[in-house]
PDB file of C-alpha atoms in Angstrom:
ATOM      1  CA  MET A   5       2.847  19.829  45.526  1.00 89.00           C
ATOM      2  CA  ASN A   6       3.826  20.229  41.231  1.00 89.00           C
ATOM      3  CA  LYS A   7       7.537  22.170  42.798  1.00 93.00           C
ATOM      4  CA  PHE A   8       8.151  19.629  45.005  1.00 95.00           C
ATOM      5  CA  LEU A   9       7.291  16.904  42.573  1.00 94.00           C
ATOM      6  CA  LEU A  10       9.280  19.205  39.886  1.00 93.00           C
ATOM      7  CA  ALA A  11      11.987  19.545  41.995  1.00 94.00           C
ATOM      8  CA  VAL A  12      12.486  16.104  42.798  1.00 95.00           C
ATOM      9  CA  HIS A  13      11.908  14.898  39.191  1.00 95.00           C
ATOM     10  CA  VAL A  14      14.964  17.456  38.169  1.00 94.00           C
ATOM     11  CA  LEU A  15      17.519  16.316  41.169  1.00 96.00           C
ATOM     12  CA  ALA A  16      16.760  12.830  39.709  1.00 95.00           C
ATOM     13  CA  ALA A  17      17.700  13.422  36.494  1.00 95.00           C
ATOM     14  CA  ILE A  18      21.036  15.403  37.802  1.00 95.00           C
ATOM     15  CA  VAL A  19      22.134  12.855  40.145  1.00 96.00           C
ATOM     16  CA  ALA A  20      20.566   9.953  38.265  1.00 95.00           C
ATOM     17  CA  VAL A  21      21.526  10.691  34.676  1.00 96.00           C
ATOM     18  CA  GLY A  22      24.393  12.848  34.960  1.00 96.00           C
ATOM     19  CA  PRO A  23      26.982  10.280  37.050  1.00 97.00           C
ATOM     20  CA  VAL A  24      25.677   7.730  33.841  1.00 97.00           C
ATOM     21  CA  THR A  25      26.370   9.951  31.208  1.00 97.00           C
ATOM     22  CA  VAL A  26      29.878  10.849  32.035  1.00 98.00           C
ATOM     23  CA  ALA A  27      30.791   7.878  32.763  1.00 98.00           C
ATOM     24  CA  ALA A  28      29.682   6.036  29.857  1.00 98.00           C
ATOM     25  CA  SER A  29      31.581   8.684  27.556  1.00 98.00           C
ATOM     26  CA  MET A  30      34.506   8.036  30.008  1.00 98.00           C
ATOM     27  CA  PHE A  31      34.472   4.055  29.520  1.00 98.00           C
ATOM     28  CA  PRO A  32      35.356   3.992  25.723  1.00 98.00           C
ATOM     29  CA  PRO A  33      38.606   5.985  25.998  1.00 97.00           C
ATOM     30  CA  SER A  34      39.387   4.307  29.151  1.00 97.00           C
ATOM     31  CA  ALA A  35      38.694   0.900  27.468  1.00 97.00           C
ATOM     32  CA  ARG A  36      40.916   1.964  24.690  1.00 96.00           C
ATOM     33  CA  LYS A  37      43.988   2.407  26.848  1.00 95.00           C
ATOM     34  CA  ALA A  38      43.311  -0.391  29.175  1.00 94.00           C
ATOM     35  CA  LEU A  39      43.434  -2.432  26.085  1.00 94.00           C
ATOM     36  CA  ALA A  40      46.844  -1.225  24.843  1.00 93.00           C
ATOM     37  CA  GLU A  41      48.509  -1.889  28.072  1.00 92.00           C
ATOM     38  CA  PRO A  42      46.929  -4.783  29.032  1.00 87.00           C
ATOM     39  CA  GLY A  43      49.224  -5.694  32.767  1.00 87.00           C
ATOM     40  CA  ASP A  44      48.317  -2.027  33.721  1.00 93.00           C
ATOM     41  CA  ALA A  45      45.743  -2.895  37.035  1.00 94.00           C
ATOM     42  CA  GLN A  46      44.982   0.580  36.807  1.00 96.00           C
ATOM     43  CA  ALA A  47      43.421   1.214  33.617  1.00 95.00           C
ATOM     44  CA  LEU A  48      41.203  -1.917  34.332  1.00 95.00           C
ATOM     45  CA  SER A  49      40.654  -0.774  37.757  1.00 96.00           C
ATOM     46  CA  THR A  50      38.985   2.100  36.026  1.00 97.00           C
ATOM     47  CA  VAL A  51      37.163   0.269  33.453  1.00 97.00           C
ATOM     48  CA  ARG A  52      35.278  -1.268  36.515  1.00 97.00           C
ATOM     49  CA  VAL A  53      34.744   1.603  38.610  1.00 98.00           C
ATOM     50  CA  LEU A  54      33.340   3.332  35.437  1.00 98.00           C
ATOM     51  CA  HIS A  55      30.985   0.437  34.625  1.00 98.00           C
ATOM     52  CA  ARG A  56      29.852   0.035  37.788  1.00 98.00           C
ATOM     53  CA  ILE A  57      28.797   3.290  37.845  1.00 98.00           C
ATOM     54  CA  CYS A  58      26.785   3.591  34.717  1.00 98.00           C
ATOM     55  CA  ARG A  59      24.771  -0.041  35.856  1.00 97.00           C
ATOM     56  CA  VAL A  60      23.813   1.710  39.444  1.00 97.00           C
ATOM     57  CA  TYR A  61      22.956   5.305  38.392  1.00 97.00           C
ATOM     58  CA  ALA A  62      21.331   3.436  35.526  1.00 96.00           C
ATOM     59  CA  THR A  63      18.658   1.864  38.036  1.00 96.00           C
ATOM     60  CA  VAL A  64      18.497   5.113  39.967  1.00 95.00           C
ATOM     61  CA  GLY A  65      17.376   6.679  37.154  1.00 94.00           C
ATOM     62  CA  VAL A  66      14.061   5.048  36.865  1.00 94.00           C
ATOM     63  CA  ALA A  67      13.556   7.344  39.567  1.00 94.00           C
ATOM     64  CA  VAL A  68      13.153  10.042  37.141  1.00 95.00           C
ATOM     65  CA  PRO A  69      10.605   9.053  34.510  1.00 95.00           C
ATOM     66  CA  VAL A  70       8.382   8.262  37.892  1.00 95.00           C
ATOM     67  CA  PHE A  71       8.220  11.987  38.868  1.00 95.00           C
ATOM     68  CA  GLY A  72       8.191  13.044  35.731  1.00 95.00           C
ATOM     69  CA  PHE A  73       4.820  11.405  34.984  1.00 95.00           C
ATOM     70  CA  ALA A  74       3.840  12.651  38.423  1.00 95.00           C
ATOM     71  CA  THR A  75       4.701  16.129  37.731  1.00 95.00           C
ATOM     72  CA  ALA A  76       3.162  16.057  33.916  1.00 94.00           C
ATOM     73  CA  LYS A  77      -0.040  14.425  35.941  1.00 95.00           C
ATOM     74  CA  ASN A  78      -0.163  17.297  38.527  1.00 94.00           C
ATOM     75  CA  MET A  79       0.637  19.874  35.847  1.00 92.00           C
ATOM     76  CA  GLY A  80      -1.945  18.521  33.125  1.00 92.00           C
ATOM     77  CA  VAL A  81      -0.058  18.034  30.411  1.00 92.00           C
ATOM     78  CA  LEU A  82       0.743  14.266  29.738  1.00 93.00           C
ATOM     79  CA  GLY A  83      -1.484  15.054  26.698  1.00 93.00           C
ATOM     80  CA  ASP A  84       1.169  17.694  25.069  1.00 93.00           C
ATOM     81  CA  THR A  85       3.539  16.963  22.219  1.00 93.00           C
ATOM     82  CA  TRP A  86       6.663  18.071  24.212  1.00 93.00           C
ATOM     83  CA  LEU A  87       6.147  15.732  26.883  1.00 94.00           C
ATOM     84  CA  ILE A  88       5.056  12.892  24.390  1.00 95.00           C
ATOM     85  CA  VAL A  89       7.982  13.035  22.379  1.00 96.00           C
ATOM     86  CA  SER A  90      10.163  13.562  25.677  1.00 96.00           C
ATOM     87  CA  ILE A  91       8.833  10.679  27.023  1.00 96.00           C
ATOM     88  CA  ALA A  92       9.079   8.278  24.145  1.00 97.00           C
ATOM     89  CA  LEU A  93      12.882   9.440  23.079  1.00 98.00           C
ATOM     90  CA  THR A  94      13.487   8.773  27.140  1.00 97.00           C
ATOM     91  CA  ALA A  95      12.124   5.168  26.718  1.00 97.00           C
ATOM     92  CA  LEU A  96      14.429   5.361  23.211  1.00 98.00           C
ATOM     93  CA  ALA A  97      17.665   6.136  25.668  1.00 97.00           C
ATOM     94  CA  ALA A  98      17.058   3.549  28.269  1.00 97.00           C
ATOM     95  CA  VAL A  99      17.141   0.878  25.597  1.00 98.00           C
ATOM     96  CA  VAL A 100      20.013   2.049  23.898  1.00 98.00           C
ATOM     97  CA  LEU A 101      21.643   2.274  27.218  1.00 98.00           C
ATOM     98  CA  ALA A 102      20.225  -1.081  28.434  1.00 97.00           C
ATOM     99  CA  ALA A 103      20.411  -2.921  25.208  1.00 98.00           C
ATOM    100  CA  LEU A 104      23.106  -1.440  23.087  1.00 98.00           C
ATOM    101  CA  VAL A 105      25.443   0.880  25.828  1.00 98.00           C
ATOM    102  CA  LEU A 106      25.498  -1.473  28.875  1.00 98.00           C
ATOM    103  CA  PRO A 107      26.127  -5.045  27.269  1.00 98.00           C
ATOM    104  CA  ARG A 108      29.315  -3.948  25.456  1.00 97.00           C
ATOM    105  CA  GLN A 109      30.759  -2.439  28.117  1.00 97.00           C
ATOM    106  CA  THR A 110      29.984  -5.458  30.082  1.00 97.00           C
ATOM    107  CA  ALA A 111      31.259  -7.555  26.806  1.00 96.00           C
ATOM    108  CA  LEU A 112      34.589  -4.655  26.675  1.00 96.00           C
ATOM    109  CA  MET A 113      35.334  -5.254  30.434  1.00 93.00           C
ATOM    110  CA  GLU A 114      34.910  -9.315  30.506  1.00 93.00           C
ATOM    111  CA  GLY A 115      37.213  -9.430  27.433  1.00 91.00           C
ATOM    112  CA  MET A 116      40.222  -7.258  28.972  1.00 91.00           C
ATOM    113  CA  GLU A 117      40.160  -9.503  32.459  1.00 87.00           C
ATOM    114  CA  GLY A 118      40.196 -12.681  30.268  1.00 83.00           C
ATOM    115  CA  MET A 119      43.120 -11.054  28.580  1.00 76.00           C
ATOM    116  CA  GLU A 120      45.008 -10.196  31.758  1.00 67.00           C
ATOM    117  CA  GLY A 121      44.220 -13.683  32.633  1.00 57.00           C
ATOM    118  CA  MET A 122      46.228 -14.639  30.066  1.00 58.00           C
ATOM    119  CA  GLN A 123      49.044 -12.384  30.042  1.00 57.00           C
ATOM    120  CA  SER A 124      49.388 -13.630  34.062  1.00 55.00           C
ATOM    121  CA  MET A 125      49.220 -17.587  33.540  1.00 47.00           C
ATOM    122  CA  GLU A 126      52.048 -16.472  30.266  1.00 52.00           C
ATOM    123  CA  GLU A 127      53.908 -14.831  32.576  1.00 54.00           C
ATOM    124  CA  SER A 128      53.714 -17.807  35.368  1.00 47.00           C
ATOM    125  CA  ILE A 129      54.998 -20.518  32.439  1.00 48.00           C
ATOM    126  CA  GLU A 130      57.469 -18.411  31.547  1.00 56.00           C
ATOM    127  CA  GLU A 131      59.024 -18.597  35.073  1.00 57.00           C
ATOM    128  CA  GLY A 132      58.470 -22.213  35.111  1.00 52.00           C
ATOM    129  CA  VAL A 133      55.363 -21.448  37.704  1.00 52.00           C
ATOM    130  CA  GLY A 134      52.457 -23.503  37.510  1.00 49.00           C
ATOM    131  CA  GLY A 135      50.496 -23.449  33.693  1.00 46.00           C
ATOM    132  CA  GLY A 136      49.007 -27.173  33.897  1.00 46.00           C
ATOM    133  CA  GLY A 137      45.678 -27.177  32.024  1.00 45.00           C
ATOM    134  CA  GLN A 138      44.748 -23.588  32.632  1.00 43.00           C
ATOM    135  CA  GLY A 139      45.052 -22.461  29.854  1.00 42.00           C
ATOM    136  CA  ALA A 140      41.476 -24.039  29.392  1.00 39.00           C
ATOM    137  CA  ALA A 141      40.379 -21.336  31.188  1.00 39.00           C
ATOM    138  CA  TYR A 142      41.335 -18.783  29.131  1.00 40.00           C
ATOM    139  CA  ALA A 143      40.960 -20.187  25.774  1.00 41.00           C
ATOM    140  CA  GLY A 144      37.496 -19.028  25.336  1.00 38.00           C
ATOM    141  CA  ALA A 145      38.431 -14.913  26.341  1.00 44.00           C
ATOM    142  CA  SER A 146      36.582 -12.992  23.978  1.00 58.00           C
ATOM    143  CA  ARG A 147      39.036 -11.054  21.789  1.00 80.00           C
ATOM    144  CA  VAL A 148      38.003  -7.302  22.045  1.00 89.00           C
ATOM    145  CA  GLY A 149      39.881  -4.481  20.109  1.00 89.00           C
ATOM    146  CA  PRO A 150      39.763  -0.399  19.310  1.00 90.00           C
ATOM    147  CA  ARG A 151      36.763  -1.076  17.078  1.00 94.00           C
ATOM    148  CA  ASP A 152      34.647  -2.351  19.636  1.00 96.00           C
ATOM    149  CA  THR A 153      35.103   0.786  21.587  1.00 97.00           C
ATOM    150  CA  ALA A 154      34.459   2.849  18.663  1.00 97.00           C
ATOM    151  CA  ARG A 155      31.139   1.327  18.458  1.00 97.00           C
ATOM    152  CA  LEU A 156      30.408   1.577  22.626  1.00 98.00           C
ATOM    153  CA  ALA A 157      31.406   5.290  21.886  1.00 98.00           C
ATOM    154  CA  MET A 158      29.011   5.520  19.072  1.00 98.00           C
ATOM    155  CA  PHE A 159      26.214   4.427  21.333  1.00 98.00           C
ATOM    156  CA  THR A 160      27.264   6.264  23.932  1.00 98.00           C
ATOM    157  CA  GLY A 161      27.041   9.372  22.221  1.00 98.00           C
ATOM    158  CA  LEU A 162      23.533   8.372  20.915  1.00 98.00           C
ATOM    159  CA  PHE A 163      22.077   7.997  24.568  1.00 98.00           C
ATOM    160  CA  ASN A 164      23.334  10.957  25.384  1.00 98.00           C
ATOM    161  CA  LEU A 165      22.158  12.830  22.443  1.00 98.00           C
ATOM    162  CA  LEU A 166      18.726  11.496  23.494  1.00 98.00           C
ATOM    163  CA  TRP A 167      19.243  12.890  26.884  1.00 96.00           C
ATOM    164  CA  ALA A 168      19.966  15.995  25.609  1.00 96.00           C
ATOM    165  CA  THR A 169      17.175  16.487  23.735  1.00 97.00           C
ATOM    166  CA  VAL A 170      15.092  15.251  26.247  1.00 96.00           C
ATOM    167  CA  THR A 171      16.858  17.983  28.629  1.00 94.00           C
ATOM    168  CA  ILE A 172      16.029  21.089  25.905  1.00 94.00           C
ATOM    169  CA  LEU A 173      12.085  19.649  25.518  1.00 94.00           C
ATOM    170  CA  MET A 174      11.974  19.911  29.106  1.00 92.00           C
ATOM    171  CA  ILE A 175      13.016  23.799  28.937  1.00 91.00           C
ATOM    172  CA  VAL A 176      11.754  24.711  26.061  1.00 91.00           C
ATOM    173  CA  ARG A 177       8.682  23.159  26.243  1.00 86.00           C
ATOM    174  CA  PRO A 178       7.122  23.868  22.839  1.00 84.00           C
ATOM    175  CA  GLY A 179       3.197  24.997  22.273  1.00 72.00           C
ATOM    176  CA  SER A 180       3.102  23.957  25.647  1.00 69.00           C
ATOM    177  CA  THR A 181       0.355  26.994  27.644  1.00 67.00           C
ATOM    178  CA  THR A 182       2.437  26.387  31.556  1.00 62.00           C
ATOM    179  CA  GLY A 183       4.682  28.679  30.943  1.00 58.00           C
ATOM    180  CA  ALA A 184       8.134  28.386  29.762  1.00 51.00           C
TER     181      ALA A 184
END
């Protein structure tokens, strides 16, 4: 049973956490590109897809600690220091993702979509099409810029560093008596 639980735990980590770390890392440079070229629908589409990957796989990632706890319980290592530190770092990584990375991705995306809407409205007005009162819909569009992507990159790096540390602890298991 230990081997099965461990296999599911490792597969869940690879399938769920891997895409989040990669997509979250790709988001800031993709957002910078979309900000630099507000009319580029492909750049904005890329940002949307990366954000969706982060949100969906973050939800799927709940399976990682669930199977991790089951594996640790079966192996009798729930009280080991390396595991307790790993659990704390995993919880911290989840907080960083949920409170710092995903909300900032959403804010950047909404800001870029607002900029895209304002640009298309300006183009319509320049062409003499519509424009009557549409500006109010975009007046509150938040302004986003490269500083926002830099902050997001910092929090994403922290998230990835936490996961790398947990992975190393899971492999090395310092002080473990269950073999390495």
